[in-house]
Tab-separated table of C-alpha atoms in Angstrom:
chain	number	residue	atom	x	y	z
R	1	UNK	CA	-12.429	-33.574	-3.801
R	2	UNK	CA	-13.733	-33.270	-7.356
R	3	UNK	CA	-13.842	-29.458	-7.145
R	4	UNK	CA	-10.858	-27.265	-7.631
R	5	UNK	CA	-10.591	-25.332	-4.119
R	6	UNK	CA	-8.102	-23.831	-2.123
R	7	UNK	CA	-8.911	-23.301	1.739
R	8	UNK	CA	-7.206	-20.011	2.835
R	9	UNK	CA	-6.616	-19.495	6.861
R	10	UNK	CA	-5.527	-15.729	7.821
R	11	UNK	CA	-4.114	-16.109	11.010
R	12	UNK	CA	-1.937	-14.289	13.971
R	13	UNK	CA	-0.752	-17.164	15.336
R	14	UNK	CA	-3.313	-17.454	18.094
R	15	UNK	CA	-3.267	-21.148	19.681
R	16	UNK	CA	-6.370	-21.720	18.130
R	17	UNK	CA	-4.855	-22.193	15.231
R	18	UNK	CA	-3.327	-25.380	16.153
R	19	UNK	CA	-6.712	-26.904	17.006
R	20	UNK	CA	-8.175	-26.098	13.679
R	21	UNK	CA	-5.171	-27.756	11.584
R	22	UNK	CA	-4.917	-30.862	13.802
R	23	UNK	CA	-9.008	-31.094	12.954
R	24	UNK	CA	-8.130	-30.522	9.220
R	25	UNK	CA	-5.804	-33.075	9.294
R	26	UNK	CA	-7.284	-35.669	11.344
R	27	UNK	CA	-10.585	-35.469	9.325
R	28	UNK	CA	-11.569	-38.285	6.459
R	29	UNK	CA	-12.912	-37.117	3.230
R	30	UNK	CA	-11.283	-35.764	-0.327
R	31	UNK	CA	-8.723	-33.004	0.113
R	32	UNK	CA	-8.518	-29.619	-1.339
R	33	UNK	CA	-5.723	-28.501	-3.659
R	34	UNK	CA	-4.140	-26.341	-1.140
R	35	UNK	CA	-3.912	-25.157	2.352
R	36	UNK	CA	-3.055	-21.264	2.189
R	37	UNK	CA	-2.240	-19.958	5.611
R	38	UNK	CA	-1.832	-16.569	5.874
R	39	UNK	CA	0.705	-15.202	8.418
R	40	UNK	CA	-0.997	-11.807	9.146
R	41	UNK	CA	1.405	-10.789	12.097
R	42	UNK	CA	3.708	-7.945	11.838
R	43	UNK	CA	6.851	-10.188	12.851
R	44	UNK	CA	7.607	-13.178	14.186
R	45	UNK	CA	9.293	-17.062	14.090
R	46	UNK	CA	7.410	-19.177	11.051
R	47	UNK	CA	4.252	-20.697	12.057
R	48	UNK	CA	4.529	-24.485	12.788
R	49	UNK	CA	1.868	-25.833	10.394
R	50	UNK	CA	3.290	-28.848	8.692
R	51	UNK	CA	1.138	-31.790	10.108
R	52	UNK	CA	0.580	-35.722	8.514
R	53	UNK	CA	-2.745	-35.581	6.507
R	54	UNK	CA	-3.323	-32.096	5.570
R	55	UNK	CA	-3.587	-31.157	2.108
R	56	UNK	CA	-0.314	-29.298	0.992
R	57	UNK	CA	0.524	-26.324	3.002
R	58	UNK	CA	1.501	-22.869	1.688
R	59	UNK	CA	2.552	-20.125	4.165
R	60	UNK	CA	2.307	-16.320	3.000
R	61	UNK	CA	2.988	-13.543	5.008
R	62	UNK	CA	1.433	-9.613	5.189
R	63	UNK	CA	3.584	-8.281	7.239
R	64	UNK	CA	0.638	-7.346	9.254
R	65	UNK	CA	-2.209	-5.764	6.727
R	66	UNK	CA	-5.682	-6.928	8.452
R	67	UNK	CA	-8.026	-9.439	7.989
R	68	UNK	CA	-9.015	-7.881	4.765
R	69	UNK	CA	-5.723	-7.933	2.975
R	70	UNK	CA	-4.687	-11.321	4.463
R	71	UNK	CA	-7.377	-12.971	2.724
R	72	UNK	CA	-7.057	-11.007	-0.221
R	73	UNK	CA	-3.393	-12.200	-0.153
R	74	UNK	CA	-4.868	-15.904	-0.040
R	75	UNK	CA	-6.982	-16.006	-2.794
R	76	UNK	CA	-4.680	-14.040	-5.127
R	77	UNK	CA	-1.865	-16.582	-4.514
R	78	UNK	CA	-4.171	-19.657	-5.319
R	79	UNK	CA	-4.851	-20.894	-8.800
R	80	UNK	CA	-8.166	-22.845	-7.641
R	81	UNK	CA	-11.675	-21.967	-9.243
R	82	UNK	CA	-12.954	-22.062	-5.620
R	83	UNK	CA	-11.656	-20.252	-2.362
R	84	UNK	CA	-12.899	-21.244	0.953
R	85	UNK	CA	-11.968	-19.222	3.752
R	86	UNK	CA	-12.248	-20.273	7.004
R	87	UNK	CA	-10.932	-18.059	10.477
R	88	UNK	CA	-8.306	-19.711	12.845
R	89	UNK	CA	-10.595	-20.036	15.677
R	90	UNK	CA	-13.187	-22.137	14.237
R	91	UNK	CA	-13.338	-26.083	14.463
R	92	UNK	CA	-14.883	-27.670	11.297
R	93	UNK	CA	-17.235	-31.007	12.068
R	94	UNK	CA	-15.234	-34.226	10.798
R	95	UNK	CA	-16.776	-34.624	7.732
R	96	UNK	CA	-16.318	-31.089	6.490
R	97	UNK	CA	-14.458	-31.747	3.519
R	98	UNK	CA	-16.785	-34.043	2.090
R	99	UNK	CA	-19.710	-31.323	2.891
R	100	UNK	CA	-17.847	-28.676	1.145
R	101	UNK	CA	-16.944	-31.112	-2.034
R	102	UNK	CA	-21.108	-31.462	-2.275
R	103	UNK	CA	-21.501	-27.997	-1.540
R	104	UNK	CA	-19.764	-26.879	-4.338
R	105	UNK	CA	-20.393	-29.685	-6.821
R	106	UNK	CA	-22.681	-28.750	-9.497
R	107	UNK	CA	-23.651	-25.113	-8.456
R	108	UNK	CA	-25.096	-22.921	-11.240
R	109	UNK	CA	-22.925	-20.443	-12.692
R	110	UNK	CA	-24.841	-17.541	-11.522
R	111	UNK	CA	-23.859	-18.888	-7.526
R	112	UNK	CA	-20.716	-16.946	-6.415
R	113	UNK	CA	-20.610	-18.017	-2.837
R	114	UNK	CA	-21.622	-20.951	-0.664
R	115	UNK	CA	-21.667	-20.258	3.407
R	116	UNK	CA	-21.000	-22.687	5.829
R	117	UNK	CA	-22.946	-22.941	9.058
R	118	UNK	CA	-22.014	-22.049	12.254
R	119	UNK	CA	-22.476	-23.267	15.932
R	120	UNK	CA	-21.451	-21.335	19.017
R	121	UNK	CA	-21.671	-23.315	21.874
R	122	UNK	CA	-23.046	-21.572	25.141
R	123	UNK	CA	-22.761	-22.691	28.890
R	124	UNK	CA	-25.611	-25.293	29.890
R	125	UNK	CA	-25.359	-24.619	33.966
R	126	UNK	CA	-26.211	-20.442	33.634
R	127	UNK	CA	-27.299	-17.782	31.379
R	128	UNK	CA	-24.853	-16.516	29.171
R	129	UNK	CA	-23.192	-13.206	29.426
R	130	UNK	CA	-23.290	-10.070	27.328
R	131	UNK	CA	-19.700	-11.286	25.453
R	132	UNK	CA	-20.790	-14.767	24.748
R	133	UNK	CA	-24.236	-13.479	23.070
R	134	UNK	CA	-22.503	-11.280	21.138
R	135	UNK	CA	-20.584	-13.948	19.849
R	136	UNK	CA	-24.023	-16.493	19.372
R	137	UNK	CA	-24.964	-13.978	17.121
R	138	UNK	CA	-22.778	-15.347	14.396
R	139	UNK	CA	-24.696	-18.612	14.115
R	140	UNK	CA	-27.930	-16.416	12.385
R	141	UNK	CA	-25.087	-14.146	10.764
R	142	UNK	CA	-25.069	-13.692	6.661
R	143	UNK	CA	-22.253	-14.123	4.478
R	144	UNK	CA	-19.520	-14.254	7.763
R	145	UNK	CA	-15.984	-15.641	6.562
R	146	UNK	CA	-15.745	-17.854	9.518
R	147	UNK	CA	-16.709	-20.393	6.918
R	148	UNK	CA	-17.598	-18.765	3.290
R	149	UNK	CA	-16.364	-20.391	-0.036
R	150	UNK	CA	-16.436	-17.922	-3.423
R	151	UNK	CA	-15.439	-18.398	-6.849
R	152	UNK	CA	-12.457	-16.880	-7.575
R	153	UNK	CA	-13.471	-15.088	-10.761
R	154	UNK	CA	-16.056	-13.857	-8.600
R	155	UNK	CA	-13.555	-12.181	-6.026
R	156	UNK	CA	-11.434	-10.957	-8.984
R	157	UNK	CA	-14.390	-9.253	-10.676
R	158	UNK	CA	-15.052	-7.099	-7.483
R	159	UNK	CA	-10.986	-6.899	-6.366
R	160	UNK	CA	-11.720	-8.615	-3.490
R	161	UNK	CA	-12.268	-7.606	0.074
R	162	UNK	CA	-12.047	-3.984	0.558
R	163	UNK	CA	-8.697	-3.151	2.659
R	164	UNK	CA	-10.475	0.054	4.215
R	165	UNK	CA	-12.068	-2.218	6.345
R	166	UNK	CA	-8.979	-2.327	9.322
R	167	UNK	CA	-10.373	-5.158	11.658
R	168	UNK	CA	-12.488	-8.215	11.259
R	169	UNK	CA	-15.491	-6.547	11.084
R	170	UNK	CA	-17.937	-5.654	8.116
R	171	UNK	CA	-15.353	-6.643	5.368
R	172	UNK	CA	-17.294	-9.598	4.366
R	173	UNK	CA	-20.916	-7.881	4.853
R	174	UNK	CA	-19.147	-5.392	1.825
R	175	UNK	CA	-17.671	-8.093	-0.018
R	176	UNK	CA	-21.154	-10.098	-0.373
R	177	UNK	CA	-22.926	-6.774	-1.091
R	178	UNK	CA	-20.376	-6.034	-4.029
R	179	UNK	CA	-20.741	-9.880	-5.628
R	180	UNK	CA	-24.534	-9.698	-5.535
R	181	UNK	CA	-24.677	-6.407	-6.922
R	182	UNK	CA	-23.018	-8.167	-10.056
R	183	UNK	CA	-26.065	-10.144	-10.425
R	184	UNK	CA	-24.445	-13.276	-8.727
R	185	UNK	CA	-26.087	-15.203	-5.996
R	186	UNK	CA	-24.707	-16.701	-2.624
R	187	UNK	CA	-26.523	-19.176	-1.041
R	188	UNK	CA	-25.861	-21.795	2.357
R	189	UNK	CA	-24.813	-24.920	2.255
R	190	UNK	CA	-24.643	-27.956	4.408
R	191	UNK	CA	-21.234	-28.006	6.057
R	192	UNK	CA	-20.656	-26.929	9.385
R	193	UNK	CA	-18.067	-25.597	11.835
R	194	UNK	CA	-18.081	-24.865	15.525
R	195	UNK	CA	-17.309	-21.320	16.523
R	196	UNK	CA	-15.858	-21.186	20.625
R	197	UNK	CA	-16.573	-17.705	22.256
R	198	UNK	CA	-12.896	-16.732	22.489
R	199	UNK	CA	-11.973	-15.802	25.980
R	200	UNK	CA	-11.414	-11.856	26.506
R	201	UNK	CA	-11.148	-9.360	29.196
R	202	UNK	CA	-13.993	-7.256	30.674
R	203	UNK	CA	-13.360	-4.203	28.433
R	204	UNK	CA	-13.849	-5.580	25.264
R	205	UNK	CA	-17.547	-4.639	24.372
R	206	UNK	CA	-15.481	-1.106	25.116
R	207	UNK	CA	-12.835	-1.862	22.496
R	208	UNK	CA	-15.494	-3.149	19.475
R	209	UNK	CA	-17.058	0.471	19.548
R	210	UNK	CA	-14.455	1.099	16.800
R	211	UNK	CA	-16.499	-0.644	14.371
R	212	UNK	CA	-19.108	2.420	14.523
R	213	UNK	CA	-16.941	3.919	12.049
R	214	UNK	CA	-17.089	0.684	9.757
R	215	UNK	CA	-20.747	1.227	10.004
R	216	UNK	CA	-20.096	5.025	8.380
R	217	UNK	CA	-18.003	3.363	5.405
R	218	UNK	CA	-20.673	0.700	4.946
R	219	UNK	CA	-23.504	3.480	4.607
R	220	UNK	CA	-21.315	5.762	2.088
R	221	UNK	CA	-20.788	2.663	-0.223
R	222	UNK	CA	-24.201	1.163	0.078
R	223	UNK	CA	-26.590	3.478	0.797
R	224	UNK	CA	-29.086	3.876	4.216
R	225	UNK	CA	-30.447	0.685	3.154
R	226	UNK	CA	-27.269	-1.175	4.404
R	227	UNK	CA	-28.036	-3.354	7.017
R	228	UNK	CA	-31.280	-4.831	5.310
R	229	UNK	CA	-29.431	-6.232	2.629
R	230	UNK	CA	-26.418	-7.346	4.408
R	231	UNK	CA	-29.078	-8.961	7.409
R	232	UNK	CA	-27.051	-6.743	10.264
R	233	UNK	CA	-28.704	-5.676	13.340
R	234	UNK	CA	-29.926	-2.153	13.896
R	235	UNK	CA	-27.735	-1.219	16.833
R	236	UNK	CA	-28.499	1.757	19.257
R	237	UNK	CA	-26.350	4.739	18.124
R	238	UNK	CA	-29.415	7.079	18.038
R	239	UNK	CA	-29.508	6.315	22.248
R	240	UNK	CA	-25.989	6.727	22.125
R	241	UNK	CA	-25.943	9.813	20.732
R	242	UNK	CA	-28.856	10.668	23.165
R	243	UNK	CA	-26.930	9.507	26.264
R	244	UNK	CA	-23.905	11.528	24.914
R	245	UNK	CA	-25.598	14.771	24.049
R	246	UNK	CA	-26.838	14.558	27.754
R	247	UNK	CA	-23.766	13.999	29.807
R	248	UNK	CA	-21.892	16.775	27.555
R	249	UNK	CA	-24.892	19.126	28.409
R	250	UNK	CA	-24.961	18.531	32.081
R	251	UNK	CA	-21.140	18.854	32.128
R	252	UNK	CA	-21.209	22.247	29.842
R	253	UNK	CA	-24.053	23.279	31.967
R	254	UNK	CA	-22.533	22.956	35.549
R	255	UNK	CA	-19.432	24.567	33.874
R	256	UNK	CA	-21.850	27.168	32.954
R	257	UNK	CA	-23.508	27.354	37.030
R	258	UNK	CA	-27.036	26.412	36.031
R	259	UNK	CA	-27.580	24.847	39.234
R	260	UNK	CA	-31.403	23.874	37.665
R	261	UNK	CA	-30.542	22.728	33.881
R	262	UNK	CA	-27.561	20.950	34.959
R	263	UNK	CA	-28.938	18.117	37.237
R	264	UNK	CA	-31.601	17.615	34.889
R	265	UNK	CA	-29.497	17.044	31.932
R	266	UNK	CA	-27.519	14.445	34.573
R	267	UNK	CA	-30.636	12.944	35.365
R	268	UNK	CA	-30.962	12.092	31.846
R	269	UNK	CA	-27.673	10.736	31.336
R	270	UNK	CA	-27.898	8.298	34.298
R	271	UNK	CA	-31.617	7.462	32.833
R	272	UNK	CA	-30.137	6.499	29.918
R	273	UNK	CA	-27.133	4.668	31.103
R	274	UNK	CA	-29.169	2.692	33.528
R	275	UNK	CA	-31.280	1.665	30.404
R	276	UNK	CA	-28.618	0.410	28.649
R	277	UNK	CA	-26.729	-1.355	31.450
R	278	UNK	CA	-30.230	-3.281	32.721
R	279	UNK	CA	-30.934	-4.170	28.427
R	280	UNK	CA	-27.098	-6.112	29.088
R	281	UNK	CA	-27.628	-7.402	32.378
R	282	UNK	CA	-31.058	-8.932	32.494
R	283	UNK	CA	-30.535	-11.584	30.058
R	284	UNK	CA	-26.890	-12.764	31.449
R	285	UNK	CA	-25.824	-14.581	34.494
R	286	UNK	CA	-25.960	-11.430	36.916
R	287	UNK	CA	-23.281	-12.587	39.016
R	288	UNK	CA	-21.359	-9.583	40.437
R	289	UNK	CA	-18.538	-9.699	38.121
R	290	UNK	CA	-20.849	-9.526	34.875
R	291	UNK	CA	-22.781	-6.817	36.612
R	292	UNK	CA	-19.724	-4.683	37.654
R	293	UNK	CA	-18.383	-5.209	34.173
R	294	UNK	CA	-21.941	-3.890	32.486
R	295	UNK	CA	-22.249	-1.033	34.583
R	296	UNK	CA	-18.550	0.145	33.824
R	297	UNK	CA	-18.999	-0.362	30.335
R	298	UNK	CA	-22.224	0.851	29.907
R	299	UNK	CA	-21.392	4.329	30.778
R	300	UNK	CA	-18.054	4.331	28.836
R	301	UNK	CA	-20.041	2.711	25.408
R	302	UNK	CA	-22.285	5.490	24.290
R	303	UNK	CA	-19.590	8.256	23.998
R	304	UNK	CA	-16.961	6.154	22.258
R	305	UNK	CA	-19.577	5.010	19.865
R	306	UNK	CA	-20.429	8.488	19.230
R	307	UNK	CA	-17.118	9.494	18.859
R	308	UNK	CA	-15.995	6.658	16.462
R	309	UNK	CA	-19.240	7.382	14.700
R	310	UNK	CA	-17.721	11.069	13.943
R	311	UNK	CA	-14.538	10.023	12.943
R	312	UNK	CA	-15.829	7.772	10.840
R	313	UNK	CA	-18.256	10.157	9.424
R	314	UNK	CA	-14.879	12.370	8.589
R	315	UNK	CA	-12.633	10.064	7.753
R	316	UNK	CA	-15.102	8.462	5.040
R	317	UNK	CA	-16.680	11.635	3.698
R	318	UNK	CA	-15.884	10.837	0.435
R	319	UNK	CA	-14.941	7.486	-0.655
R	320	UNK	CA	-15.140	5.775	-3.645
R	321	UNK	CA	-16.042	2.352	-5.054
R	322	UNK	CA	-13.492	0.098	-3.944
R	323	UNK	CA	-11.626	-1.478	-6.927
R	324	UNK	CA	-9.128	-3.543	-5.189
R	325	UNK	CA	-5.535	-4.016	-6.958
R	326	UNK	CA	-5.331	-5.590	-10.334
R	327	UNK	CA	-4.557	-9.257	-10.909
R	328	UNK	CA	-1.843	-8.742	-13.313
R	329	UNK	CA	0.673	-5.711	-13.852
R	330	UNK	CA	2.155	-5.725	-17.193
R	331	UNK	CA	5.522	-3.524	-17.812
R	332	UNK	CA	7.584	-2.462	-20.724
R	333	UNK	CA	11.145	-3.419	-20.235
R	334	UNK	CA	13.335	-0.658	-21.718
R	335	UNK	CA	13.269	2.322	-20.791
R	336	UNK	CA	10.689	1.232	-18.177
R	337	UNK	CA	12.097	-2.029	-16.054
R	338	UNK	CA	15.713	-1.214	-17.302
R	339	UNK	CA	17.802	1.529	-18.889
R	340	UNK	CA	17.116	1.940	-22.663
R	341	UNK	CA	20.322	0.611	-24.905
R	342	UNK	CA	18.573	0.808	-28.503
R	343	UNK	CA	18.763	-3.266	-29.819
R	344	UNK	CA	20.426	-4.519	-27.053
R	345	UNK	CA	21.051	-7.926	-27.300
R	346	UNK	CA	23.912	-8.314	-24.705
R	347	UNK	CA	22.865	-9.829	-21.054
R	348	UNK	CA	25.557	-7.489	-19.526
R	349	UNK	CA	23.818	-4.180	-20.531
R	350	UNK	CA	20.653	-5.203	-18.771
R	351	UNK	CA	20.670	-2.535	-16.068
R	352	UNK	CA	17.380	-2.185	-13.775
R	353	UNK	CA	16.076	1.357	-13.168
R	354	UNK	CA	16.073	2.632	-9.741
R	355	UNK	CA	13.571	1.041	-7.541
R	356	UNK	CA	12.318	-1.587	-10.206
R	357	UNK	CA	13.230	-4.774	-7.902
R	358	UNK	CA	11.321	-2.767	-4.813
R	359	UNK	CA	8.659	-1.957	-7.125
R	360	UNK	CA	8.067	-5.761	-8.278
R	361	UNK	CA	8.541	-7.144	-4.808
R	362	UNK	CA	6.004	-5.062	-3.201
R	363	UNK	CA	3.447	-5.994	-5.940
R	364	UNK	CA	4.446	-10.140	-5.842
R	365	UNK	CA	3.950	-9.765	-1.927
R	366	UNK	CA	0.347	-8.502	-2.604
R	367	UNK	CA	-0.505	-11.397	-4.900
R	368	UNK	CA	-0.361	-9.541	-8.138
R	369	UNK	CA	1.244	-11.226	-10.967
R	370	UNK	CA	3.631	-9.466	-12.685
R	371	UNK	CA	4.951	-10.168	-16.780
R	372	UNK	CA	6.697	-8.043	-19.528
R	373	UNK	CA	5.359	-6.581	-22.915
R	374	UNK	CA	8.297	-5.626	-24.822
R	375	UNK	CA	8.499	-4.962	-28.659
R	376	UNK	CA	12.197	-5.530	-30.044
R	377	UNK	CA	12.084	-5.016	-33.692
R	378	UNK	CA	15.851	-5.660	-33.874
R	379	UNK	CA	15.184	-9.141	-34.851
R	380	UNK	CA	13.065	-8.158	-37.847
R	381	UNK	CA	15.757	-5.655	-38.882
R	382	UNK	CA	18.890	-8.369	-38.098
R	383	UNK	CA	20.531	-6.517	-35.584
R	384	UNK	CA	19.898	-8.727	-32.979
R	385	UNK	CA	19.014	-12.685	-33.085
R	386	UNK	CA	16.117	-13.724	-30.990
R	387	UNK	CA	18.541	-16.124	-28.600
R	388	UNK	CA	19.998	-12.600	-27.731
R	389	UNK	CA	16.577	-11.166	-26.809
R	390	UNK	CA	15.790	-14.176	-24.673
R	391	UNK	CA	19.113	-14.146	-23.303
R	392	UNK	CA	18.479	-10.637	-22.045
R	393	UNK	CA	15.355	-11.728	-20.658
R	394	UNK	CA	16.502	-14.531	-18.765
R	395	UNK	CA	19.288	-11.902	-17.262
R	396	UNK	CA	16.077	-9.424	-16.135
R	397	UNK	CA	14.284	-12.373	-14.433
R	398	UNK	CA	17.948	-12.930	-12.752
R	399	UNK	CA	17.798	-9.439	-11.318
R	400	UNK	CA	14.524	-8.384	-10.776
R	401	UNK	CA	12.822	-12.000	-9.922
R	402	UNK	CA	10.403	-14.122	-12.050
R	403	UNK	CA	8.154	-13.117	-14.277
R	404	UNK	CA	4.550	-14.699	-14.396
R	405	UNK	CA	4.528	-14.122	-18.487
R	406	UNK	CA	7.271	-13.175	-20.948
R	407	UNK	CA	5.965	-11.503	-24.001
R	408	UNK	CA	8.002	-10.357	-27.106
R	409	UNK	CA	6.993	-9.216	-30.265
R	410	UNK	CA	9.917	-9.775	-32.637
R	411	UNK	CA	8.261	-7.816	-35.742
R	412	UNK	CA	8.946	-4.651	-37.394
R	413	UNK	CA	6.709	-1.652	-37.621
R	414	UNK	CA	5.960	-2.767	-41.556
R	415	UNK	CA	4.953	-6.260	-40.797
R	416	UNK	CA	1.538	-5.416	-40.058
R	417	UNK	CA	1.447	-7.826	-36.991
R	418	UNK	CA	-1.326	-7.686	-34.227
R	419	UNK	CA	1.249	-8.174	-31.188
R	420	UNK	CA	3.807	-4.853	-32.017
R	421	UNK	CA	2.679	-2.482	-29.316
R	422	UNK	CA	0.207	-0.015	-29.900
R	423	UNK	CA	-1.841	-3.255	-31.065
R	424	UNK	CA	-2.957	-5.179	-28.193
R	425	UNK	CA	-1.808	-8.496	-29.097
R	426	UNK	CA	0.874	-9.093	-26.578
R	427	UNK	CA	-1.483	-7.847	-23.600
R	428	UNK	CA	-4.251	-9.959	-24.710
R	429	UNK	CA	-2.172	-13.165	-24.951
R	430	UNK	CA	-0.349	-12.582	-21.545
R	431	UNK	CA	-3.622	-12.188	-19.907
R	432	UNK	CA	-4.640	-15.401	-21.758
R	433	UNK	CA	-1.966	-17.262	-20.682
R	434	UNK	CA	-2.726	-16.469	-17.033
R	435	UNK	CA	-6.422	-16.445	-17.521
R	436	UNK	CA	-6.993	-13.053	-16.193
R	437	UNK	CA	-9.505	-10.437	-17.054
R	438	UNK	CA	-7.727	-7.431	-19.615
R	439	UNK	CA	-10.215	-5.367	-17.402
R	440	UNK	CA	-8.292	-6.459	-14.172
R	441	UNK	CA	-4.777	-5.603	-15.708
R	442	UNK	CA	-2.492	-2.624	-15.930
R	443	UNK	CA	0.389	-1.852	-18.609
R	444	UNK	CA	3.112	0.196	-16.994
R	445	UNK	CA	5.608	1.756	-20.023
R	446	UNK	CA	7.607	4.494	-21.041
R	447	UNK	CA	5.790	5.901	-24.285
R	448	UNK	CA	2.344	6.430	-25.732
R	449	UNK	CA	2.423	2.770	-27.615
R	450	UNK	CA	2.532	1.249	-24.288
R	451	UNK	CA	-1.078	2.712	-22.920
R	452	UNK	CA	-2.274	2.736	-26.266
R	453	UNK	CA	-1.791	-1.084	-26.462
R	454	UNK	CA	-3.794	-1.426	-22.791
R	455	UNK	CA	-6.257	0.634	-24.055
R	456	UNK	CA	-6.916	-1.670	-27.053
R	457	UNK	CA	-6.866	-4.394	-24.740
R	458	UNK	CA	-9.320	-3.305	-22.048
R	459	UNK	CA	-6.537	-2.785	-19.876
R	460	UNK	CA	-5.769	0.078	-17.828
R	461	UNK	CA	-2.509	1.577	-18.446
R	462	UNK	CA	-0.031	4.225	-16.392
R	463	UNK	CA	2.890	6.469	-18.242
R	464	UNK	CA	5.963	6.834	-16.979
R	465	UNK	CA	7.652	9.316	-18.961
R	466	UNK	CA	11.390	9.422	-19.667
R	467	UNK	CA	13.430	11.930	-22.050
R	468	UNK	CA	12.138	10.236	-24.976
R	469	UNK	CA	8.825	10.522	-24.490
R	470	UNK	CA	6.792	13.191	-26.764
R	471	UNK	CA	5.162	15.787	-24.968
R	472	UNK	CA	1.711	14.589	-26.951
R	473	UNK	CA	2.217	11.031	-25.511
R	474	UNK	CA	2.057	12.641	-21.993
R	475	UNK	CA	-1.046	14.609	-22.687
R	476	UNK	CA	-2.996	11.871	-24.219
R	477	UNK	CA	-1.832	9.132	-21.448
R	478	UNK	CA	-4.918	8.275	-19.136
R	479	UNK	CA	-2.690	8.321	-16.164
R	480	UNK	CA	1.123	9.663	-15.603
R	481	UNK	CA	3.318	8.933	-12.876
R	482	UNK	CA	6.360	10.069	-12.251
R	483	UNK	CA	8.673	7.217	-11.477
R	484	UNK	CA	8.086	3.472	-12.095
R	485	UNK	CA	8.164	3.387	-7.668
R	486	UNK	CA	5.482	5.968	-8.065
R	487	UNK	CA	3.174	4.310	-10.620
R	488	UNK	CA	3.581	0.966	-8.637
R	489	UNK	CA	2.406	2.640	-5.509
R	490	UNK	CA	-0.657	4.032	-7.675
R	491	UNK	CA	-1.447	0.359	-8.523
R	492	UNK	CA	-1.463	-0.587	-4.679
R	493	UNK	CA	-3.394	2.230	-3.826
R	494	UNK	CA	-6.306	1.587	-6.114
R	495	UNK	CA	-5.459	4.324	-8.285
R	496	UNK	CA	-5.328	2.471	-11.759
């Protein structure tokens, strides 16, 4: 494959994953650089994903963070120009690799994404059920990640998928709108997948009403015209609200012993429910099972849809635009990651602060790269050697895990270099080494020079004060955290 691409498949371990992997292993064509399977189960034995014919496969685990977080972890751990997302319940056509390569080749720089084409097979011997018709809507939907490739840089620029969408609903539309808001375009390619109708029980249409809360979030983030921009169908919420109000009125009037008004309200509820049920029954097979399911669920859906809408209105009454996680977090070493022993050249004295290992593990587990930016003027002063500094850095990595970049300034204050903090040199060098935008970078340190270096490089800064931190530095810091753990918690929560 001439285009640098990683395929990301989030999964909860459904049997359909094996069907997808078998199809990817068997098809001809140029392989992508890597296949990342994101295991989004809270627990469980390792997935059996290896098959002859697949590209290099890597499995990462979220611990059950939901589809948005799973996709984010997948693209964050990839290093290719393009990220192609596939759902675990689709079957690509045999020429999918070849068409993917052609779809992505030579796209203009302003094109940030390419969507594949979806077919949903429906029964040929009968009319489709309500659930089957709903699934068939995927064939004409815009920007669904059942098969959608994005430039990695475009995902990084907007922070990826908004993890406040807890289910596989609207999170892909939200991402598409944010990417297009940057001035980029999304296009449709020629590759195709088949999306079978997943077997389910009769109450599935009741459970999916939770998506009404996500619609509220979409409106809060993108305004009242979001449906038009996302090509999303207009729902029946006003009718559901009217039917629910009529039902509640009937109950209230009956309790108040209003014998004339209560039946009128009940009749209005019955009429609204019957109209809704018939709208779902008429185009379907109209067999006993389907009619019974439609009758039962049509009575339950309006109040549940209204409840979830109101729940969303309360929960999302104050929402800020999604920032996502930074691509890189850089830490000062002495006083931040390890206890400060001035001019330390002895690896045995490298002693992590409380919570350092856990904080770094939390960042790595979410696909955030980590590094160190450290002033070591003891080298210029002749107190320690560069070899001793390197030995201490090696001990740091041994204790706290591998770092993606290690930047050291050996100069003294009088040397006038551009790397010694508060100068931005080390921050810029770390970003350049990892091809990360400084605007998607956070620097965490214990003195004012750390956050000043961040600001000078165009990065975010978080100050974690220690007894040596001056009051003026705390007052001037853009963001302050009580501890290293608290600082990382803020980063993971999008407060950076």
